[in-house]
PDB file of C-alpha atoms in Angstrom:
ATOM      1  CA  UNK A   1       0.000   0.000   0.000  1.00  0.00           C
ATOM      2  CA  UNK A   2       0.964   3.626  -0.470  1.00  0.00           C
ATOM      3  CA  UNK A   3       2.657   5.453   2.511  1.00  0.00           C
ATOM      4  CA  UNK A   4       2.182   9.049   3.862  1.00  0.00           C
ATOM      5  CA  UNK A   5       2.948  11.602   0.920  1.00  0.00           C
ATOM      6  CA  UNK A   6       3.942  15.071   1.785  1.00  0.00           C
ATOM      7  CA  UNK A   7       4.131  17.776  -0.780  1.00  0.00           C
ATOM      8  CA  UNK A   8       6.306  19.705  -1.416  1.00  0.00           C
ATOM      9  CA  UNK A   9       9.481  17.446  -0.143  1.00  0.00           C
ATOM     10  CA  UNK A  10      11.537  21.336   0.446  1.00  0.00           C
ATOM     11  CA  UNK A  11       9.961  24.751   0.346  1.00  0.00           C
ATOM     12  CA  UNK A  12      12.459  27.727   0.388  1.00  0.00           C
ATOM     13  CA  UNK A  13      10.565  31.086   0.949  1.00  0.00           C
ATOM     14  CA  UNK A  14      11.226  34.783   2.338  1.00  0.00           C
ATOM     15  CA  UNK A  15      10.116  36.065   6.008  1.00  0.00           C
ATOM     16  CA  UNK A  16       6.615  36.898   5.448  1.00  0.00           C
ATOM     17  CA  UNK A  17       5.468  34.832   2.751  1.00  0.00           C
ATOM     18  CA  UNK A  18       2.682  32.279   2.776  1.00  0.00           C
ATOM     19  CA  UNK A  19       3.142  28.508   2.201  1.00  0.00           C
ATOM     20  CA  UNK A  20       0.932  25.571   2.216  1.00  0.00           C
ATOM     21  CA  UNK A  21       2.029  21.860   3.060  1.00  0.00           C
ATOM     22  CA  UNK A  22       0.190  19.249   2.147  1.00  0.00           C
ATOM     23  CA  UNK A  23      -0.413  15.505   3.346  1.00  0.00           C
ATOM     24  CA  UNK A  24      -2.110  12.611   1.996  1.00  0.00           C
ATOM     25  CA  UNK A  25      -2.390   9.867   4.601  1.00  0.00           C
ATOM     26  CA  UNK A  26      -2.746   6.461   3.903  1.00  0.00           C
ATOM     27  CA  UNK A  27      -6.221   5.628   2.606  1.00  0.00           C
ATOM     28  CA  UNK A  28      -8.778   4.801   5.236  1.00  0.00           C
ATOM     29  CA  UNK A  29      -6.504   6.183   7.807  1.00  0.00           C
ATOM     30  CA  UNK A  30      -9.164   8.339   9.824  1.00  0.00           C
ATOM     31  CA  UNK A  31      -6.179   9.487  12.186  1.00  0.00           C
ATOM     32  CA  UNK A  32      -3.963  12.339  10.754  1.00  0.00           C
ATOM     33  CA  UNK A  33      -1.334  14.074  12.661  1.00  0.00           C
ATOM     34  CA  UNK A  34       1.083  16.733  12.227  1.00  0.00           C
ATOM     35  CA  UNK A  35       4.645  17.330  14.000  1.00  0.00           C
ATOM     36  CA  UNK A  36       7.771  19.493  13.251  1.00  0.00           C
ATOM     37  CA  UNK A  37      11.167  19.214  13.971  1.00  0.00           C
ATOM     38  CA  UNK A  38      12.420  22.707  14.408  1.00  0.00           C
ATOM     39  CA  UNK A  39      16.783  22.535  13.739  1.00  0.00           C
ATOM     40  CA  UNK A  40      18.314  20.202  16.541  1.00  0.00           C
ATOM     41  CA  UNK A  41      15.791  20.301  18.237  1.00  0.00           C
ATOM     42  CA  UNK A  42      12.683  17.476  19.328  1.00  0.00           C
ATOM     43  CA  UNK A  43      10.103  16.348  17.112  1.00  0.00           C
ATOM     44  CA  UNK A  44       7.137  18.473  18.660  1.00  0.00           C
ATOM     45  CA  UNK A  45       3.457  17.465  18.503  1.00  0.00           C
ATOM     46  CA  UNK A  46       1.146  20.180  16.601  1.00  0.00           C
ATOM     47  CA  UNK A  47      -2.214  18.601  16.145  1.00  0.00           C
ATOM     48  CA  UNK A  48      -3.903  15.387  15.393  1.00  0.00           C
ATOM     49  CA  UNK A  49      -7.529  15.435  13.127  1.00  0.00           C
ATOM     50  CA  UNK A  50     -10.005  12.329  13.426  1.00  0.00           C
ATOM     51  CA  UNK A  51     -11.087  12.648  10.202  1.00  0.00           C
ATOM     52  CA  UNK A  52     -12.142  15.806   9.672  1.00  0.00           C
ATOM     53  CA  UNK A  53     -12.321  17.107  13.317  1.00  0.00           C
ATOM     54  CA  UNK A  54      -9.815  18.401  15.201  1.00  0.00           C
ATOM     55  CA  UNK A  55      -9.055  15.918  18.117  1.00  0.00           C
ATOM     56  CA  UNK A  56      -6.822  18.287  19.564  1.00  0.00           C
ATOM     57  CA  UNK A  57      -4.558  21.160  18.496  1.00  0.00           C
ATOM     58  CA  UNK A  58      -2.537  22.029  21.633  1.00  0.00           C
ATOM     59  CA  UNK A  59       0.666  22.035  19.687  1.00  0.00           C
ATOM     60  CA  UNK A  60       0.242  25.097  17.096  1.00  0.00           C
ATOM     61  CA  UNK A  61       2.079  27.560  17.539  1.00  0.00           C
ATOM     62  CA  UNK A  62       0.072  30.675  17.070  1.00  0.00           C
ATOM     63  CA  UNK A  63      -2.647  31.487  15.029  1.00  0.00           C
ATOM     64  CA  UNK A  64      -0.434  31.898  12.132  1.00  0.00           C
ATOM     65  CA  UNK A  65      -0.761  28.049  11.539  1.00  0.00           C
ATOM     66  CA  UNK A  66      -3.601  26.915   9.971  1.00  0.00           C
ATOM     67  CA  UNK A  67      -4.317  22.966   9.408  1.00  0.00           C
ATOM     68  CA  UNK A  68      -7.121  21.939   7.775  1.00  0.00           C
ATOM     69  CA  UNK A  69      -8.761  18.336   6.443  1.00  0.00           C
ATOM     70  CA  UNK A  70     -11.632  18.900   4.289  1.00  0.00           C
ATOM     71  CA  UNK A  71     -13.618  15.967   3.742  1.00  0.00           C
ATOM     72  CA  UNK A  72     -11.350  13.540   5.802  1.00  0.00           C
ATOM     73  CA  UNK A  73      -9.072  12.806   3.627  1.00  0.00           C
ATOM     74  CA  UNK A  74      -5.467  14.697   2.666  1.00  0.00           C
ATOM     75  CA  UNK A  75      -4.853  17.693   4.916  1.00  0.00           C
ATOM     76  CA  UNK A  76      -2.755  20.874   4.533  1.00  0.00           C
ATOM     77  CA  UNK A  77      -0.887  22.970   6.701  1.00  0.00           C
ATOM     78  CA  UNK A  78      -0.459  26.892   6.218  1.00  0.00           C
ATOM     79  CA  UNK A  79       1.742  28.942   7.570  1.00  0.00           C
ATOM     80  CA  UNK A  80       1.256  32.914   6.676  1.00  0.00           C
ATOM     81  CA  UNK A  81       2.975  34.607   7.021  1.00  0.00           C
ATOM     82  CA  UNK A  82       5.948  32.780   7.749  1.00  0.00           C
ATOM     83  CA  UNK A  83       8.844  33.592  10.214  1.00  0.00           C
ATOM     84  CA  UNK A  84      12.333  32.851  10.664  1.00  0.00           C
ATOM     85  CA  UNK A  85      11.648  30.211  13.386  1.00  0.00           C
ATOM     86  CA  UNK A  86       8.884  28.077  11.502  1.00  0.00           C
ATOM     87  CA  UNK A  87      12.086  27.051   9.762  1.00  0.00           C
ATOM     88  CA  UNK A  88      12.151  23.278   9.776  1.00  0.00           C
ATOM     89  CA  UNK A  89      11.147  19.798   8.647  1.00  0.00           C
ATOM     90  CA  UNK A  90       7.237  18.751   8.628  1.00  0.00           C
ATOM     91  CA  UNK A  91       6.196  15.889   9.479  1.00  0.00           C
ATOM     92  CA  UNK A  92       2.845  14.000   8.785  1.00  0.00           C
ATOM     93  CA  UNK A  93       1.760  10.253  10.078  1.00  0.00           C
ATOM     94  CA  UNK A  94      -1.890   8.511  10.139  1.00  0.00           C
ATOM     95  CA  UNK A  95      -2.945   5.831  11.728  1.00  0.00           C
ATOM     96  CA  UNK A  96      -6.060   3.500  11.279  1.00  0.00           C
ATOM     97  CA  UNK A  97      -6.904   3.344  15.298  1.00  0.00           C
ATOM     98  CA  UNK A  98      -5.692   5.068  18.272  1.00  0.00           C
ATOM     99  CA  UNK A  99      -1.786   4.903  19.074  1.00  0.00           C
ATOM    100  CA  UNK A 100      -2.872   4.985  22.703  1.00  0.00           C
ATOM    101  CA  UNK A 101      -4.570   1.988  22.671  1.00  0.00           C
ATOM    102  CA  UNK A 102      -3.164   0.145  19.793  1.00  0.00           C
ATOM    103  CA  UNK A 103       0.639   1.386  20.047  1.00  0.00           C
ATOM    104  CA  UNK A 104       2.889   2.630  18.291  1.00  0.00           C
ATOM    105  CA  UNK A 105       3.375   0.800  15.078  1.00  0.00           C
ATOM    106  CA  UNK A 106       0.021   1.312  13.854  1.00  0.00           C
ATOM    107  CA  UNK A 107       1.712   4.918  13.149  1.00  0.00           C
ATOM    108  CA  UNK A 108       2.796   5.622   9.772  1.00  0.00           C
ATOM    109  CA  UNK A 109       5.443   8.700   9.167  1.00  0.00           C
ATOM    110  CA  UNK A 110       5.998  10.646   6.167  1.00  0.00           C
ATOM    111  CA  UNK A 111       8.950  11.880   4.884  1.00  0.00           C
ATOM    112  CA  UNK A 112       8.253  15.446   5.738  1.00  0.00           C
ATOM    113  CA  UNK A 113       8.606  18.741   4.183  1.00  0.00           C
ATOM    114  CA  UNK A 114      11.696  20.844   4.698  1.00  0.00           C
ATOM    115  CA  UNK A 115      10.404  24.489   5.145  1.00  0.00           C
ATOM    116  CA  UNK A 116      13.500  27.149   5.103  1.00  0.00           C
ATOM    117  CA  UNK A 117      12.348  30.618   6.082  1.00  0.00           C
ATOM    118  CA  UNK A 118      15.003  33.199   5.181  1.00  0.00           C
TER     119      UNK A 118
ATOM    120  CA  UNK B   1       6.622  20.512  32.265  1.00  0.00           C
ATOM    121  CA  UNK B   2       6.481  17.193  30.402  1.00  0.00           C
ATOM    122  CA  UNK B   3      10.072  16.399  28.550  1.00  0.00           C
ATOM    123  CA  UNK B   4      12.061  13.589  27.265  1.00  0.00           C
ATOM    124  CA  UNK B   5      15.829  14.178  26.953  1.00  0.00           C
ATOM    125  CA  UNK B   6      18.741  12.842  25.504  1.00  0.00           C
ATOM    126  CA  UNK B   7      21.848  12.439  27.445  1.00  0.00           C
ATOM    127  CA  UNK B   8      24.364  12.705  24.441  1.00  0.00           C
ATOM    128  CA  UNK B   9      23.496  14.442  20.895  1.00  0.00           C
ATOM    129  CA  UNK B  10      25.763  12.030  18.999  1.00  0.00           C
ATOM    130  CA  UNK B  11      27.483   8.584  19.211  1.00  0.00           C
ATOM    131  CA  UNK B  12      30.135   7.353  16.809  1.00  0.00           C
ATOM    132  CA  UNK B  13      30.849   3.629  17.263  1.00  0.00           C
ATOM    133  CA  UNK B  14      32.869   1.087  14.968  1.00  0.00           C
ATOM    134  CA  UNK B  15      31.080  -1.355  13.067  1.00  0.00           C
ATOM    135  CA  UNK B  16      30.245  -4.578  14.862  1.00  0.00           C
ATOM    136  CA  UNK B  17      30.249  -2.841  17.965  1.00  0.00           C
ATOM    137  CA  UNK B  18      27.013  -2.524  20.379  1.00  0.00           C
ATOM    138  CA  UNK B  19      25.442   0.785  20.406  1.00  0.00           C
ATOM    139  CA  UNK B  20      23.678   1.890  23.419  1.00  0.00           C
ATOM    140  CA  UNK B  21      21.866   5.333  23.240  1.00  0.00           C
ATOM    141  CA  UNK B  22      20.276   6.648  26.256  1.00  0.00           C
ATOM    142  CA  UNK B  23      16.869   8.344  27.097  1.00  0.00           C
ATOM    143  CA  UNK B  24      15.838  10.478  30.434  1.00  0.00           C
ATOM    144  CA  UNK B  25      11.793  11.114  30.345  1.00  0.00           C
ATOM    145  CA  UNK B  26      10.150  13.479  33.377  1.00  0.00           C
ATOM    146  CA  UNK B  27       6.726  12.366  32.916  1.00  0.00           C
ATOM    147  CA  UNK B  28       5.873  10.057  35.585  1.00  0.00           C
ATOM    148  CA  UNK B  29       2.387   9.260  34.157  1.00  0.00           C
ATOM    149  CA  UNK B  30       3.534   8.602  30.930  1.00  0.00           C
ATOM    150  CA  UNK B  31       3.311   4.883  30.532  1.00  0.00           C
ATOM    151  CA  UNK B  32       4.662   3.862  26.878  1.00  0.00           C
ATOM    152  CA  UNK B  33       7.506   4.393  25.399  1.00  0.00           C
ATOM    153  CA  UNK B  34       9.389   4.229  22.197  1.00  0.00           C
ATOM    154  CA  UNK B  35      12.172   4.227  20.143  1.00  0.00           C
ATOM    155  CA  UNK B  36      12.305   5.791  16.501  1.00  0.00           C
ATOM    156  CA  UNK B  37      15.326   5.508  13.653  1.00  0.00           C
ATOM    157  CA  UNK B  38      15.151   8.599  11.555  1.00  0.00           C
ATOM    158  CA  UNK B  39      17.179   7.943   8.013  1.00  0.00           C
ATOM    159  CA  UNK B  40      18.252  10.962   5.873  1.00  0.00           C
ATOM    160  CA  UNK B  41      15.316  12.656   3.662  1.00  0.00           C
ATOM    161  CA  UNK B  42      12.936   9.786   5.652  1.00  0.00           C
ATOM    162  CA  UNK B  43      10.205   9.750   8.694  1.00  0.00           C
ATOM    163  CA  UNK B  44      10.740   8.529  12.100  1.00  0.00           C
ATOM    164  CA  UNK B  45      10.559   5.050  11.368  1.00  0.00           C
ATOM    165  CA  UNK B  46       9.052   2.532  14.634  1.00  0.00           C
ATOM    166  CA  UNK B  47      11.805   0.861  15.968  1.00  0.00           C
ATOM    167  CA  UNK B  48      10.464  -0.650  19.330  1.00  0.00           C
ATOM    168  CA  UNK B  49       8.260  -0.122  21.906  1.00  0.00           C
ATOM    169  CA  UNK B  50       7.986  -1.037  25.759  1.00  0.00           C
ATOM    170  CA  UNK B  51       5.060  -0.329  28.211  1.00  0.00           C
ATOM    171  CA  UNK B  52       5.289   0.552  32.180  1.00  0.00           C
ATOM    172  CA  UNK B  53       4.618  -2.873  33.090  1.00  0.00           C
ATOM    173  CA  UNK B  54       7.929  -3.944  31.927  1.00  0.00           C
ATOM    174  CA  UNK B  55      11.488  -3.328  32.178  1.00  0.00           C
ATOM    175  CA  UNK B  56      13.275  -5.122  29.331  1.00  0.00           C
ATOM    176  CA  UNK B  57      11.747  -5.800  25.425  1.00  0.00           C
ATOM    177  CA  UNK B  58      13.655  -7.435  22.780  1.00  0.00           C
ATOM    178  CA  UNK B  59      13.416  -7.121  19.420  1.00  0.00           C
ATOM    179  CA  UNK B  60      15.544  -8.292  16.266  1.00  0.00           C
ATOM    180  CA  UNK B  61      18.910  -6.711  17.394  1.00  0.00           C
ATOM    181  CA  UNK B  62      18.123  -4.305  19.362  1.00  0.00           C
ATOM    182  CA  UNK B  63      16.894  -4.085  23.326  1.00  0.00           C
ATOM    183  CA  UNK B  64      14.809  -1.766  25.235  1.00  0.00           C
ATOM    184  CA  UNK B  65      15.622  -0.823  28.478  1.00  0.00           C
ATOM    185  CA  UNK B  66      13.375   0.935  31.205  1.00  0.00           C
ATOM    186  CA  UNK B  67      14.195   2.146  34.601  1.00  0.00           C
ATOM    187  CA  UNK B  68      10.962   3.902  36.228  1.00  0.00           C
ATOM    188  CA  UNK B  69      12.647   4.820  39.195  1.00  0.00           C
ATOM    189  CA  UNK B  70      15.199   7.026  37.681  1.00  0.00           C
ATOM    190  CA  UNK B  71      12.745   7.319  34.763  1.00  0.00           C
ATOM    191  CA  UNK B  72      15.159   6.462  32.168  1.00  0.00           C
ATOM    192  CA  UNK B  73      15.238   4.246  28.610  1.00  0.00           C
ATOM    193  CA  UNK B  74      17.815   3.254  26.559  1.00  0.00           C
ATOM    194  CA  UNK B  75      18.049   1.490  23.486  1.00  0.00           C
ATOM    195  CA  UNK B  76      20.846  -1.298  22.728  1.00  0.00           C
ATOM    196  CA  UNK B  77      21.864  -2.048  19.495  1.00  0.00           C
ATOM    197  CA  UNK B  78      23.799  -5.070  19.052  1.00  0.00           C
ATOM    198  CA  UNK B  79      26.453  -5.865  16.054  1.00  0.00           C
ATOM    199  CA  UNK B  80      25.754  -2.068  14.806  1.00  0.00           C
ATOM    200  CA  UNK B  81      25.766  -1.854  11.309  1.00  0.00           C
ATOM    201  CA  UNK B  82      26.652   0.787   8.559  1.00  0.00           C
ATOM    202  CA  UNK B  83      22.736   0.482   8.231  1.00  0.00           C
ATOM    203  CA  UNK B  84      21.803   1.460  11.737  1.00  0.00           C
ATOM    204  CA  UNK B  85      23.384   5.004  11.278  1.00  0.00           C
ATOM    205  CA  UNK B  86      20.459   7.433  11.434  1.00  0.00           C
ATOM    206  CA  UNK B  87      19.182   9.916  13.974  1.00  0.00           C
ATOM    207  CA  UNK B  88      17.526   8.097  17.198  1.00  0.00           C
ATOM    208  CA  UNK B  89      14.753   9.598  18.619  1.00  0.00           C
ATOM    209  CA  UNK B  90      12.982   8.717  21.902  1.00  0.00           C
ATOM    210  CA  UNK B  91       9.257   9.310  22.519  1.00  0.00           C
ATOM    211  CA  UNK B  92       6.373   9.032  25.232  1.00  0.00           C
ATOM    212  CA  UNK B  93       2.877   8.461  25.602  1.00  0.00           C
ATOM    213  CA  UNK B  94       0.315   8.378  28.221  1.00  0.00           C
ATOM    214  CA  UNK B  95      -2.163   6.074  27.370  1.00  0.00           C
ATOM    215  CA  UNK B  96      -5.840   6.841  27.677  1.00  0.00           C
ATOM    216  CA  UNK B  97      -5.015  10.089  27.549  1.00  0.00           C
ATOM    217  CA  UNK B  98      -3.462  12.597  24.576  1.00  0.00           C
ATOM    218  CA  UNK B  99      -2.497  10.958  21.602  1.00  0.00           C
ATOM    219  CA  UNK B 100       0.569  13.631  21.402  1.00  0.00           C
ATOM    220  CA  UNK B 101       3.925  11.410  20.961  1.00  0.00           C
ATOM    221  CA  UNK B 102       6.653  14.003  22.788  1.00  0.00           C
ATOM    222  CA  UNK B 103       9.666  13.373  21.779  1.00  0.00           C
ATOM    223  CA  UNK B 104      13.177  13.796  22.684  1.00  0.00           C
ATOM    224  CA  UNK B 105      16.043  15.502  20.757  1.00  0.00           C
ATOM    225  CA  UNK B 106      17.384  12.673  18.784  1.00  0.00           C
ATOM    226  CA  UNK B 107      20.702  11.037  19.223  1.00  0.00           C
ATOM    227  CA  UNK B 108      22.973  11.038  16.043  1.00  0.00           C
ATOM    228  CA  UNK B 109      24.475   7.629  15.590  1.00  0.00           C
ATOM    229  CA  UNK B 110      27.374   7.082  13.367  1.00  0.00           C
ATOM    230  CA  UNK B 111      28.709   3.885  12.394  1.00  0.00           C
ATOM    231  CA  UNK B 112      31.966   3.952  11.360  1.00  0.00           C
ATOM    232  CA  UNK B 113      33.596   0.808   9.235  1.00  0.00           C
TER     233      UNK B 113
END
């Protein structure tokens, strides 16, 4: 079966500038998350969507993120307008079931999108 | 607030060697843990996982550790391979509650031949 996708692989824009990530989960995944890896640093948590709904968003930022998941299926991430510090790699998994309860390797990562803010 | 540290940002070992890479978590509540490989250009990638009712988990080369008192986790690596070099990541989760992995800072492993 097909994995995570995450579009575009690198994004290189200036301070200020709008960009929009995208991820398809895997089909009939109903679980979507996000998490970024700012430079050196942990893989943080930003917000997980049960289908369409956001279970819970605790991790953005500010309000200049916006994730969204129209119809359940692929979801994007905006960022406008972008600073310096959202520089870093994007990260997208789904899962069929809860991790909680199911663990861990139900959890399927993408590759991530590089985002370089200059 | 919650955390999970690393205790070194890098490890270079020689090839054939066992790798240990090591894990401090301040969570008390959190009650599953695991252990990610990150490859160049690729996602965390599930390693192997251990729950608070145990101490020790083996998998195919590699061991997971857990000490609850000292509330620390480490992950062995046995015969490390040029393969095995990637980016180690820790991670926590309390179950029944949050589905939010949180992560530690990643441990750099280099295998050298």
């Amino acid at each position: 079966e097909a994995g995570v996708t995450q579009f575009p692989s690198h994004s290189v824009i200036e301070k200020g500038q709008t960009v929009t990530l995208r991820c398809d989960p895997i089909s009939g995944h109903d679980n979507l998350y996000w998490y970024r890896r700012v430079m050196g640093k942990e893989i943080k948590f930003l917000l997980h969507f049960v289908k369409e709904s956001k279970q819970d968003e605790s991790g953005m930022p500010n309000n200049r993120f916006l994730a969204e998941r129209t119809g359940g299926t692929y979801s994007t991430l905006k960022v406008q307008p972008a600073e310096l510090e959202d520089s870093g790699v994007y990260f997208c998994a789904s899962s069929q079931v809860f991790v909680g309860g199911s663990g861990a390797n139900v959890l399927t990562f993408g590759a991530g999108s590089r985002l370089t803010v200059l | 607030g919650e955390s999970v540290g690393l205790h070194l940002p890098t490890l270079s070992v020689q090839e054939g060697d066992n790798s240990i890479i090591n894990c401090a978590y301040s969570n008390s509540a959190s009650d599953y843990f695991i252990w990610y490989k990150q490859e160049s250009g690729k996602g965390p990638q599930f390693i192997i996982d251990i729950r608070s009712n145990m101490d020790k988990r083996q998998g195919q080369r590699v061991t997971v550790l857990l000490n609850k008192t000292v509330k620390h986790l480490s992950l062995q690596i046995a015969a490390t391979q040029p393969g095995d070099s990637a980016v180690y990541f820790c991670a926590e989760l309390t179950q029944g509650g949050s589905e939010k992995l949180v992560f530690g800072k990643g441990t750099k492993l280099t295998v050298n031949p």
